[in-house]
PDB file of C-alpha atoms in Angstrom:
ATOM      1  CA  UNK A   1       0.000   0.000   0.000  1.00  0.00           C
ATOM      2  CA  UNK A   2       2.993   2.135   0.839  1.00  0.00           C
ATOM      3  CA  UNK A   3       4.387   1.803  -2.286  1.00  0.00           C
ATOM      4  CA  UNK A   4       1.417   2.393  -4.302  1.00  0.00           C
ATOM      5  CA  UNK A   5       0.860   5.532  -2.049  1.00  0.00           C
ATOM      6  CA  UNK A   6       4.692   6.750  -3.464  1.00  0.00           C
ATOM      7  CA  UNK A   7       3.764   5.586  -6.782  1.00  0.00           C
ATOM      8  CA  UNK A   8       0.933   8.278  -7.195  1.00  0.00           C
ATOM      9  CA  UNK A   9       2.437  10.360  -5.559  1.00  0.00           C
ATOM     10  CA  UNK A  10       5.341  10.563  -8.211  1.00  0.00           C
ATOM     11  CA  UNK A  11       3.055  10.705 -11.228  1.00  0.00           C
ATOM     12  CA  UNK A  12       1.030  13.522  -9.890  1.00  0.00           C
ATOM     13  CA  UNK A  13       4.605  15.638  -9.228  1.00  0.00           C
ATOM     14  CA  UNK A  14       4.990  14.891 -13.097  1.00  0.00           C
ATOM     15  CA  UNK A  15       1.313  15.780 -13.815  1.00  0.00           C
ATOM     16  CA  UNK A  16       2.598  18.750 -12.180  1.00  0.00           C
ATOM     17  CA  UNK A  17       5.913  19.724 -13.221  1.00  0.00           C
ATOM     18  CA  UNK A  18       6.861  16.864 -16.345  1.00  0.00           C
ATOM     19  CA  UNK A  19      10.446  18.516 -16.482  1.00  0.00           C
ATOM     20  CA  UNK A  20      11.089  17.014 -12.915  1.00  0.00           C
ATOM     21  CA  UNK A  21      14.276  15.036 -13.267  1.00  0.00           C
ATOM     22  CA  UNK A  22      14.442  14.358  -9.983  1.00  0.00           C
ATOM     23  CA  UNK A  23      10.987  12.396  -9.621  1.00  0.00           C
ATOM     24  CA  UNK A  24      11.806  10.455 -12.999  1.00  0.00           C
ATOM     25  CA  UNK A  25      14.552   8.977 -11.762  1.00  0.00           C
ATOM     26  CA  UNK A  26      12.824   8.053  -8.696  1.00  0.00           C
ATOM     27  CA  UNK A  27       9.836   6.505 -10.821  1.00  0.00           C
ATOM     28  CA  UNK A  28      12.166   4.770 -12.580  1.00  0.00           C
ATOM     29  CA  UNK A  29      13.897   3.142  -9.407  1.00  0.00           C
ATOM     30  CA  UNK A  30      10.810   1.939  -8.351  1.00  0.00           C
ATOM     31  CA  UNK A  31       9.913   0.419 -11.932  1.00  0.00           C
ATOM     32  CA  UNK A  32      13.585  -0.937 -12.043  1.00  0.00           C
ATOM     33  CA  UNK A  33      12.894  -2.653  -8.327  1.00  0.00           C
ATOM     34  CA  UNK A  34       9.700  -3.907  -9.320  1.00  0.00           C
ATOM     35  CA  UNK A  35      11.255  -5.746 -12.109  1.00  0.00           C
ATOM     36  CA  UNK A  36       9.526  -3.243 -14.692  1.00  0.00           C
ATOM     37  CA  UNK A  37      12.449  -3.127 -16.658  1.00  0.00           C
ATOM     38  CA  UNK A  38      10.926  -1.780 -19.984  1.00  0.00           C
ATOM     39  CA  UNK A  39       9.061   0.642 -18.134  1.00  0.00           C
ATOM     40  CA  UNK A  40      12.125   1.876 -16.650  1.00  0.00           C
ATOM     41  CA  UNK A  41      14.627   2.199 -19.469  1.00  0.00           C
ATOM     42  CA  UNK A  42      11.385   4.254 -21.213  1.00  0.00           C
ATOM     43  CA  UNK A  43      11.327   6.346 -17.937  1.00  0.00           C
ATOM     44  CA  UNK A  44      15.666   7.129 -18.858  1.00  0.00           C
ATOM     45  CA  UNK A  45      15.452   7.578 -21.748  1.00  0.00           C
ATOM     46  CA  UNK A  46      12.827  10.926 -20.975  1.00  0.00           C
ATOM     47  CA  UNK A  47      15.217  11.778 -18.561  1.00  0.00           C
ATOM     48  CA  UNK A  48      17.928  11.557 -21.213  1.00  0.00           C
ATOM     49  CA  UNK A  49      15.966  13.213 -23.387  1.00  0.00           C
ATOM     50  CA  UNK A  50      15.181  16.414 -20.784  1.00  0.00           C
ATOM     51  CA  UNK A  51      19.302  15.965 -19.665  1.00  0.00           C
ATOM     52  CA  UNK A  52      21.586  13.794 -21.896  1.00  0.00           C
ATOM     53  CA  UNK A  53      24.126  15.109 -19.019  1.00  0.00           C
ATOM     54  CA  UNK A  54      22.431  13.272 -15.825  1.00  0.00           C
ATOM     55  CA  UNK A  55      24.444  10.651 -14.703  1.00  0.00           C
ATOM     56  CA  UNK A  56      22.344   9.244 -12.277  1.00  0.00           C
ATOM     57  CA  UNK A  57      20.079   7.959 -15.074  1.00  0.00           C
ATOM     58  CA  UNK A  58      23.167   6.532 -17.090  1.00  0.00           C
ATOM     59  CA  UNK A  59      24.062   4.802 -14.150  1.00  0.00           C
ATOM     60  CA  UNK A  60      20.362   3.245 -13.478  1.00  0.00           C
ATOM     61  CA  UNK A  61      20.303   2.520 -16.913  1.00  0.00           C
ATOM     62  CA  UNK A  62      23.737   0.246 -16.271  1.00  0.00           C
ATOM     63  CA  UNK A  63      22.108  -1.141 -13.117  1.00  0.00           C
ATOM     64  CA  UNK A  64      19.368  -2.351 -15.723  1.00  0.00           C
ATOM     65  CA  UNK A  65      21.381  -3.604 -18.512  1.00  0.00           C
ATOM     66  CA  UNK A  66      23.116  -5.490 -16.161  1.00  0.00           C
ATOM     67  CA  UNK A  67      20.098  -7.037 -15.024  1.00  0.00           C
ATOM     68  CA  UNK A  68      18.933  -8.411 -18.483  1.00  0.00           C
ATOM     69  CA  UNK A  69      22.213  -9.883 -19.397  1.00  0.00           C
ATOM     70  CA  UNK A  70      23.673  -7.077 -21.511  1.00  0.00           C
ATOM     71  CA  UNK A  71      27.255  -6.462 -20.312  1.00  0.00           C
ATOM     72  CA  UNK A  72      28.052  -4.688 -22.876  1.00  0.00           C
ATOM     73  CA  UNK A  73      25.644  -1.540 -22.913  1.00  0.00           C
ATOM     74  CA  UNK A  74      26.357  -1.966 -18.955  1.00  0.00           C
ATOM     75  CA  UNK A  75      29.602  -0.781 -19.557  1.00  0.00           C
ATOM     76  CA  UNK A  76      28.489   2.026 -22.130  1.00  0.00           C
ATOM     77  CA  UNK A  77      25.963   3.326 -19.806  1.00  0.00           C
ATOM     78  CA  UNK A  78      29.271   3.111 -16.988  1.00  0.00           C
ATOM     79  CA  UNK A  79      31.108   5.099 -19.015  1.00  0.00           C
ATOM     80  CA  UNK A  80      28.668   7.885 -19.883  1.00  0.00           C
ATOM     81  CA  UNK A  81      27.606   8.176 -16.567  1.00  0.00           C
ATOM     82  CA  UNK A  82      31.804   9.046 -15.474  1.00  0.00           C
ATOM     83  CA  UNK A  83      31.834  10.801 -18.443  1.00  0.00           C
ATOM     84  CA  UNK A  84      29.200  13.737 -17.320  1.00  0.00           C
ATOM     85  CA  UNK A  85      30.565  13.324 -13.866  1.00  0.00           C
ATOM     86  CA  UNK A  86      33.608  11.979 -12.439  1.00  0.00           C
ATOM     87  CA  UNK A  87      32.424  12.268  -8.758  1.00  0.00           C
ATOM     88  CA  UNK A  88      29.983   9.034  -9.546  1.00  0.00           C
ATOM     89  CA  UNK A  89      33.164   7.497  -8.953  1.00  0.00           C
ATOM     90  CA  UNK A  90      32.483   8.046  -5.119  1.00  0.00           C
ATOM     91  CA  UNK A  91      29.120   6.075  -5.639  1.00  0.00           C
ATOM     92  CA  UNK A  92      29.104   2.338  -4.321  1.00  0.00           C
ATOM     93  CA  UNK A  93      27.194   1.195  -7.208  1.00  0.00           C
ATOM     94  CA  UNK A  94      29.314   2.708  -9.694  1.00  0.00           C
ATOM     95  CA  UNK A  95      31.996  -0.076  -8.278  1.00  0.00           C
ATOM     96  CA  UNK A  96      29.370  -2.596  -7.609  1.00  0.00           C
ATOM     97  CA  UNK A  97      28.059  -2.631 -11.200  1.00  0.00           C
ATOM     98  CA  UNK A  98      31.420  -1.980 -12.204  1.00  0.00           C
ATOM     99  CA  UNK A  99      32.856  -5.111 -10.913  1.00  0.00           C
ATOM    100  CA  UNK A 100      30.254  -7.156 -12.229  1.00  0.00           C
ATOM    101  CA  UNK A 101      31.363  -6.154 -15.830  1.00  0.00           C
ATOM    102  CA  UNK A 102      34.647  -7.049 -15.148  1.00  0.00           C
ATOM    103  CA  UNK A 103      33.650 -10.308 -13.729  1.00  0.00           C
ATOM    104  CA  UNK A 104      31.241 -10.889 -16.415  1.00  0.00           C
ATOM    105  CA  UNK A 105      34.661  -9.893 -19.051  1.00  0.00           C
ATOM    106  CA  UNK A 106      36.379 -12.874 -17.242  1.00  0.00           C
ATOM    107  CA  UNK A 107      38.587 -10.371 -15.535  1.00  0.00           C
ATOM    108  CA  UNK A 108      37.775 -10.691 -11.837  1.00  0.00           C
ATOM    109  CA  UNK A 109      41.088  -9.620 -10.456  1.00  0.00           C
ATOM    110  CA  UNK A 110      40.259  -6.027 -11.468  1.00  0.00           C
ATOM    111  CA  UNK A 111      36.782  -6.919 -10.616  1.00  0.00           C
ATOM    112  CA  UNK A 112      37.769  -7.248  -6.880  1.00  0.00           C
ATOM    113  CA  UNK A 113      39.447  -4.036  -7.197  1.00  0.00           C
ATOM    114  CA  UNK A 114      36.446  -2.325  -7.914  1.00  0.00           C
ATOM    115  CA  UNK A 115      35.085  -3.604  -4.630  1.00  0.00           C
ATOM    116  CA  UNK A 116      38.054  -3.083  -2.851  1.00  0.00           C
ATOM    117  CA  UNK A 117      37.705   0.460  -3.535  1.00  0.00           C
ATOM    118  CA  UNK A 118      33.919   0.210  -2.828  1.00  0.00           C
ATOM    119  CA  UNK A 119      34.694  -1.155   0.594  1.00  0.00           C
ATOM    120  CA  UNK A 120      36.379   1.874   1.528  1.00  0.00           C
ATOM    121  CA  UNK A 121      33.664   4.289   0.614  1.00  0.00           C
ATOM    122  CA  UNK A 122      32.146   5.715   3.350  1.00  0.00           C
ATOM    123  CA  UNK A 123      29.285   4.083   4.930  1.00  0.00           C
ATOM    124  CA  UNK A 124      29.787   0.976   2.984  1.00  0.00           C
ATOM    125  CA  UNK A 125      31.967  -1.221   5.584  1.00  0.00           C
ATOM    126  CA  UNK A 126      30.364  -0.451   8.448  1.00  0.00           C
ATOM    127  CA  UNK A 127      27.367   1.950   7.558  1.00  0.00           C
ATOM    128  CA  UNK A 128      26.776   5.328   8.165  1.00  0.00           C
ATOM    129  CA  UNK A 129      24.466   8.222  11.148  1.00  0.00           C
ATOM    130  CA  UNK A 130      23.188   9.355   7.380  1.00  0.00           C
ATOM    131  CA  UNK A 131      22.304   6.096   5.769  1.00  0.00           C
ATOM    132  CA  UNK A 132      23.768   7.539   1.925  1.00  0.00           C
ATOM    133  CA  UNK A 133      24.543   3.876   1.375  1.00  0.00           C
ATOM    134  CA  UNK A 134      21.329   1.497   1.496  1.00  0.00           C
ATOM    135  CA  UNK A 135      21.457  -1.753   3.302  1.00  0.00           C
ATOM    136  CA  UNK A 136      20.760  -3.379   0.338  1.00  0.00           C
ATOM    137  CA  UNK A 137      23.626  -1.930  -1.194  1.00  0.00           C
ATOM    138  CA  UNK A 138      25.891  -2.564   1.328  1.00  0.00           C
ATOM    139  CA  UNK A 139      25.063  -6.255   1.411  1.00  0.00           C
ATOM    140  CA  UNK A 140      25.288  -6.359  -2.503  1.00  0.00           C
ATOM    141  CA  UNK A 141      28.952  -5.302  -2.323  1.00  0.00           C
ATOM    142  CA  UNK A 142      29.553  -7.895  -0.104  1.00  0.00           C
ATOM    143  CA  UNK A 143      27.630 -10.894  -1.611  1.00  0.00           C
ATOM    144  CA  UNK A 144      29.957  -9.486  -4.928  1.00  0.00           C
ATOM    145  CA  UNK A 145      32.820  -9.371  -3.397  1.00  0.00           C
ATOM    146  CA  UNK A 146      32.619 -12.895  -1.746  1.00  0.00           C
ATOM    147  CA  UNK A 147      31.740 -14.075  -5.596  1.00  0.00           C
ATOM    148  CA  UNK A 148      34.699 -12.517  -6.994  1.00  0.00           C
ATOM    149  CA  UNK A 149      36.867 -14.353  -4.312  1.00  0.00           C
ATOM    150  CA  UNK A 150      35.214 -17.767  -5.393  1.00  0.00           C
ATOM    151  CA  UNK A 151      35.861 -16.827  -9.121  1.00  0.00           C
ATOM    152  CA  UNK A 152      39.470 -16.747  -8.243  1.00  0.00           C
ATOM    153  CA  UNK A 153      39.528 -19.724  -5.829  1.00  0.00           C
ATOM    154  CA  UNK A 154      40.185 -17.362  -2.959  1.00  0.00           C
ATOM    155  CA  UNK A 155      37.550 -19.767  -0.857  1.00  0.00           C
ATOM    156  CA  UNK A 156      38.725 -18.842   2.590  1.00  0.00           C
ATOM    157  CA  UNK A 157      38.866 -15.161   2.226  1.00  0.00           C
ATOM    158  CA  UNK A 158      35.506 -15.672   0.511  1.00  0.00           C
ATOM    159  CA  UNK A 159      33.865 -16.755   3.563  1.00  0.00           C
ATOM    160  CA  UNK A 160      35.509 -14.511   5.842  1.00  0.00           C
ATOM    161  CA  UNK A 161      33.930 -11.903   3.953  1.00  0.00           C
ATOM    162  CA  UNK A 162      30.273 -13.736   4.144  1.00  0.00           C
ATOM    163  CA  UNK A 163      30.967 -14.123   7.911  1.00  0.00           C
ATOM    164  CA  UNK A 164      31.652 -10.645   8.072  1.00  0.00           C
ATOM    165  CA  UNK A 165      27.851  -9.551   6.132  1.00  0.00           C
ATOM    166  CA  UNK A 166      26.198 -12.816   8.318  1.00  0.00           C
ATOM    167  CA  UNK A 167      27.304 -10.648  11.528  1.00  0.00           C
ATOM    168  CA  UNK A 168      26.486  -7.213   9.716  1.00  0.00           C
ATOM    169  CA  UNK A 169      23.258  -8.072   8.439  1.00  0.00           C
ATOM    170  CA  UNK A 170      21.592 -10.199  10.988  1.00  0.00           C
ATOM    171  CA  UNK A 171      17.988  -9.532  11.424  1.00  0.00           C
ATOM    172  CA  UNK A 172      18.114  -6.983   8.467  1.00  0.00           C
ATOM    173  CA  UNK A 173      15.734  -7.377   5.198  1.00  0.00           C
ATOM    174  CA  UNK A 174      19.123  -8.735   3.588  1.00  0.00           C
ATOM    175  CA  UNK A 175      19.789 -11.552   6.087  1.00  0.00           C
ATOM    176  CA  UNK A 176      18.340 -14.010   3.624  1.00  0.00           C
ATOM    177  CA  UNK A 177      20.420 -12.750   0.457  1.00  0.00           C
ATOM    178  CA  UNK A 178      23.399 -13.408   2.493  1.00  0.00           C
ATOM    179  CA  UNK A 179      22.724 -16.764   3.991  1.00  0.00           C
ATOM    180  CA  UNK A 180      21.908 -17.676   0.214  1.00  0.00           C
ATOM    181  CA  UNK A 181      25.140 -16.067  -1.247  1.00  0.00           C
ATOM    182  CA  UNK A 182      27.346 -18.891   1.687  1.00  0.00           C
ATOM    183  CA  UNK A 183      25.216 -21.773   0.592  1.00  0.00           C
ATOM    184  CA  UNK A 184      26.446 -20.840  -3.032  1.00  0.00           C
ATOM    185  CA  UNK A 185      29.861 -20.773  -1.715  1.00  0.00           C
ATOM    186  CA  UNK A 186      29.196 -23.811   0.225  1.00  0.00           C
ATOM    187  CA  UNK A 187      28.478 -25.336  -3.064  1.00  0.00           C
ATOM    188  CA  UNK A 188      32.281 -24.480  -4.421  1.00  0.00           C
ATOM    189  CA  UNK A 189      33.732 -25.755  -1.599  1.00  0.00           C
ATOM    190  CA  UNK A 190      31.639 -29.330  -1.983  1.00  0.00           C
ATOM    191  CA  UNK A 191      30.327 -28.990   1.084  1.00  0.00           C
ATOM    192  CA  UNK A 192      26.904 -29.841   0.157  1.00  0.00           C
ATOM    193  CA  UNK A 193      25.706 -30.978   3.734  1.00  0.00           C
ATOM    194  CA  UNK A 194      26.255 -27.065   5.303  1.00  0.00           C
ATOM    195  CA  UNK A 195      25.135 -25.659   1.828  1.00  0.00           C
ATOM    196  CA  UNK A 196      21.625 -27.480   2.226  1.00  0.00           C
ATOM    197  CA  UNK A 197      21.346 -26.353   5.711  1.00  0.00           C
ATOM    198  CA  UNK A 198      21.811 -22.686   5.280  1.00  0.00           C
ATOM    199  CA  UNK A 199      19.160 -22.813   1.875  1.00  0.00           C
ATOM    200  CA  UNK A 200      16.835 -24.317   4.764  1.00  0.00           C
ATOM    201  CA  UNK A 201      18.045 -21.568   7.234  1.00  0.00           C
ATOM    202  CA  UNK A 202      16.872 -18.972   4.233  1.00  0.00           C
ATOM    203  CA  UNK A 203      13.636 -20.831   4.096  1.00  0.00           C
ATOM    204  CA  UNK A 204      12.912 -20.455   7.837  1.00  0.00           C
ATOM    205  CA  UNK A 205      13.124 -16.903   7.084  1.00  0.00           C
ATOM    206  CA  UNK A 206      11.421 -16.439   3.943  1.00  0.00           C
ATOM    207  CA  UNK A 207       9.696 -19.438   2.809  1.00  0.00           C
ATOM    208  CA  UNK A 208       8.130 -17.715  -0.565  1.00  0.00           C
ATOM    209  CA  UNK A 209      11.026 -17.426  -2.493  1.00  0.00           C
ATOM    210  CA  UNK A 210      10.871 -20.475  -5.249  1.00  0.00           C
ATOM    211  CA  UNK A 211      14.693 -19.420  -6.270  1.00  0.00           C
ATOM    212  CA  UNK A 212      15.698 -20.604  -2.832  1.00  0.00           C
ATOM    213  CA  UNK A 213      13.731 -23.582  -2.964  1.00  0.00           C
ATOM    214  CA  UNK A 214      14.949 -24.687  -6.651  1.00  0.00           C
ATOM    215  CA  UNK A 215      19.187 -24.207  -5.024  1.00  0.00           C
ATOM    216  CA  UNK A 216      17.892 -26.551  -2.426  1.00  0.00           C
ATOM    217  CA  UNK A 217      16.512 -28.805  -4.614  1.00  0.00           C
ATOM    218  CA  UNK A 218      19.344 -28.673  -7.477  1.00  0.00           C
ATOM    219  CA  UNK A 219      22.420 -29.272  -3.983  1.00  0.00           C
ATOM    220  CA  UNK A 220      20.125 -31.867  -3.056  1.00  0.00           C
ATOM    221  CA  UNK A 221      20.579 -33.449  -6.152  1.00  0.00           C
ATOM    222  CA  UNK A 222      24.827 -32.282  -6.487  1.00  0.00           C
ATOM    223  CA  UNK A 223      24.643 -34.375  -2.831  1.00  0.00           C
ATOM    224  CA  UNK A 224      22.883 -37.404  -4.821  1.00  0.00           C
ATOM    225  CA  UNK A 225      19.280 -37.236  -2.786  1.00  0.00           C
ATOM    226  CA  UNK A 226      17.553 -37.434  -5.405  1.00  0.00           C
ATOM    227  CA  UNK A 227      14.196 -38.598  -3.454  1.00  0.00           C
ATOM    228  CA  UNK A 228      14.727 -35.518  -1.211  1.00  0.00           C
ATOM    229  CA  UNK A 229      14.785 -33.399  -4.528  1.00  0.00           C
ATOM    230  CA  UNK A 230      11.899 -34.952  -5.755  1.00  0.00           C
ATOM    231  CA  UNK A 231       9.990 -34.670  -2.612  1.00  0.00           C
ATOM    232  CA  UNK A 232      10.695 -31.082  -1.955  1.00  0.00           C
ATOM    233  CA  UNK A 233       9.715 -29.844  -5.224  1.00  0.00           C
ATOM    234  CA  UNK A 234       6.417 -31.838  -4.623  1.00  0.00           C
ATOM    235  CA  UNK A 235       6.409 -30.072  -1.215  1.00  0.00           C
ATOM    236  CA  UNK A 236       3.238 -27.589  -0.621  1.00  0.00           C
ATOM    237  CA  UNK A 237       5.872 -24.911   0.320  1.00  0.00           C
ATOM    238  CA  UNK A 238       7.402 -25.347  -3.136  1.00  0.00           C
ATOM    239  CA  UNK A 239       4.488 -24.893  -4.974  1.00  0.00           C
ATOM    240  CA  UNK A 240       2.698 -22.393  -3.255  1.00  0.00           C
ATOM    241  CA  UNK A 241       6.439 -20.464  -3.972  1.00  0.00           C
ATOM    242  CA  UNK A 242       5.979 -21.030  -7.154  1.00  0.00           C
ATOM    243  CA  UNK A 243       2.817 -20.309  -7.550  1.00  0.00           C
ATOM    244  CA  UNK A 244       3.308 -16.957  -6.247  1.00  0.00           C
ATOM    245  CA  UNK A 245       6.819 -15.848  -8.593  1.00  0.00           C
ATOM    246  CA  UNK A 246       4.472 -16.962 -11.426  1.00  0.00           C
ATOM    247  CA  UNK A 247       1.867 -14.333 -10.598  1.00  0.00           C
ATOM    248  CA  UNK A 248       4.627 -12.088  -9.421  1.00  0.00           C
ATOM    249  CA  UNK A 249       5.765 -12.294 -13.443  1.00  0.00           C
ATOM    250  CA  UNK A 250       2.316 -11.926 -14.557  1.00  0.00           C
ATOM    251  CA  UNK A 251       1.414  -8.674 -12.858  1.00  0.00           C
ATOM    252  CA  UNK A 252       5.145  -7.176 -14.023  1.00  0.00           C
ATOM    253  CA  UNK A 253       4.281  -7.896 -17.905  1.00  0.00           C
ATOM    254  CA  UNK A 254       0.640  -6.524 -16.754  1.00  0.00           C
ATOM    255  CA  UNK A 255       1.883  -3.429 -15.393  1.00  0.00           C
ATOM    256  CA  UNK A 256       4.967  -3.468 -18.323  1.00  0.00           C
ATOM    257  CA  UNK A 257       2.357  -3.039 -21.056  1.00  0.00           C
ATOM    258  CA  UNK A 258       0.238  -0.358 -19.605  1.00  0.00           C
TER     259      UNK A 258
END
């Protein structure tokens, strides 16, 4: 309700004053966080149009790129966004999305760079009294970073930095991202049997997400159980999941094509 609330709130401001930058780029965050990715690259691209300058919409236009698989224009959009303004540098998803290129390019020693240098960004270690860096944020750069380390077989600095986030982040709205990201690493380091019992720690928390319940499901299967497997995805938990990311889908292309 809240976030309908902010949603007409934002398209009466542009009823109001259409030349708002400002509240285009925050109605196309929310389209871009409620998967609305068409919606939002049509939102940039006004904002593009009204500012060809604004770097904040070059860099959520990276953020979505990124998202669809196109590393490529992700970098392109990087680069314009530095381009108009070099301070973006000093923004933790500038080095977040970044480092995912570089990763993506097979290059993940200057990928951990990038989030080396994010790191040390104020408010991103440890947080900040202002809260410029979002939780979710925050916890991204680490869930990256601990990837990164995998990538390059770094395993035990890897989990030092998920035991760092699993202190961080407990009891935040990104506990269950991170006790997904150590099953995953759990999962390089063959360690099925603590892999499956963090994806059923997640579960405890959140048990709608059917992504969780399909890595459960697949390690169960990596660990050779394949009647657990079967059962779980027979499970009324599992379905019900599903059930609910399918309609999830449904309403985004809904709300995509109006």
């Amino acid at each position: 309700a809240g976030s309908l609330r902010s949603w007409r709130l934002l398209e009466k401001v542009l009823e109001i004053v259409p030349g708002s930058l400002e509240a285009r780029i925050m109605k196309a965050r929310a389209e871009f966080f409620a998967g609305q990715m068409s919606a939002a690259q049509r939102t940039l691209q006004k904002c593009l149009s009204l500012d060809p300058a604004c770097s904040e919409a070059h860099l959520l236009m990276a953020q979505i790129a990124l998202a669809q698989g196109n590393n490529h224009l992700a970098n392109s959009s990087l680069e314009q966004a530095l381009s108009y303004n070099f301070e973006i540098r000093s923004s933790p998803i500038y080095h977040r999305v970044k480092a995912q290129v570089l990763s993506n390019q097979d290059t993940p020693e200057l990928a951990l760079k990038q989030l080396e240098e994010a790191m040390e960004l104020p408010g991103v270690r440890h947080g900040g009294l202002d809260d410029s860096v979002s939780l979710a944020e925050r916890a991204n750069i680490f869930i990256e970073t601990a990837n990164v380390l995998g990538k390059l077989n770094r395993l035990s600095e890897a989990q030092k930095v998920i035991a760092d986030a699993r202190s961080l982040f407990r009891g935040t709205p990104s506990e269950v991202q991170i006790i997904v990201a150590d099953s995953e690493l759990q999962i390089k380091r063959n360690d099925f049997d603590s892999a499956i019992h963090w994806y059923r720690a997640a579960l405890a928390i959140n048990p709608r997400v059917a992504s969780t319940y399909s890595a459960l499901g697949f390690t169960l299967h990596l660990k050779g159980d394949l009647d657990a497997a079967i059962e779980l995805t027979q499970s009324r938990q599992f379905l019900l999941a599903t059930a609910l990311a399918v309609r999830a889908r449904r309403s985004k292309r809904r709300s995509t094509a109006l």
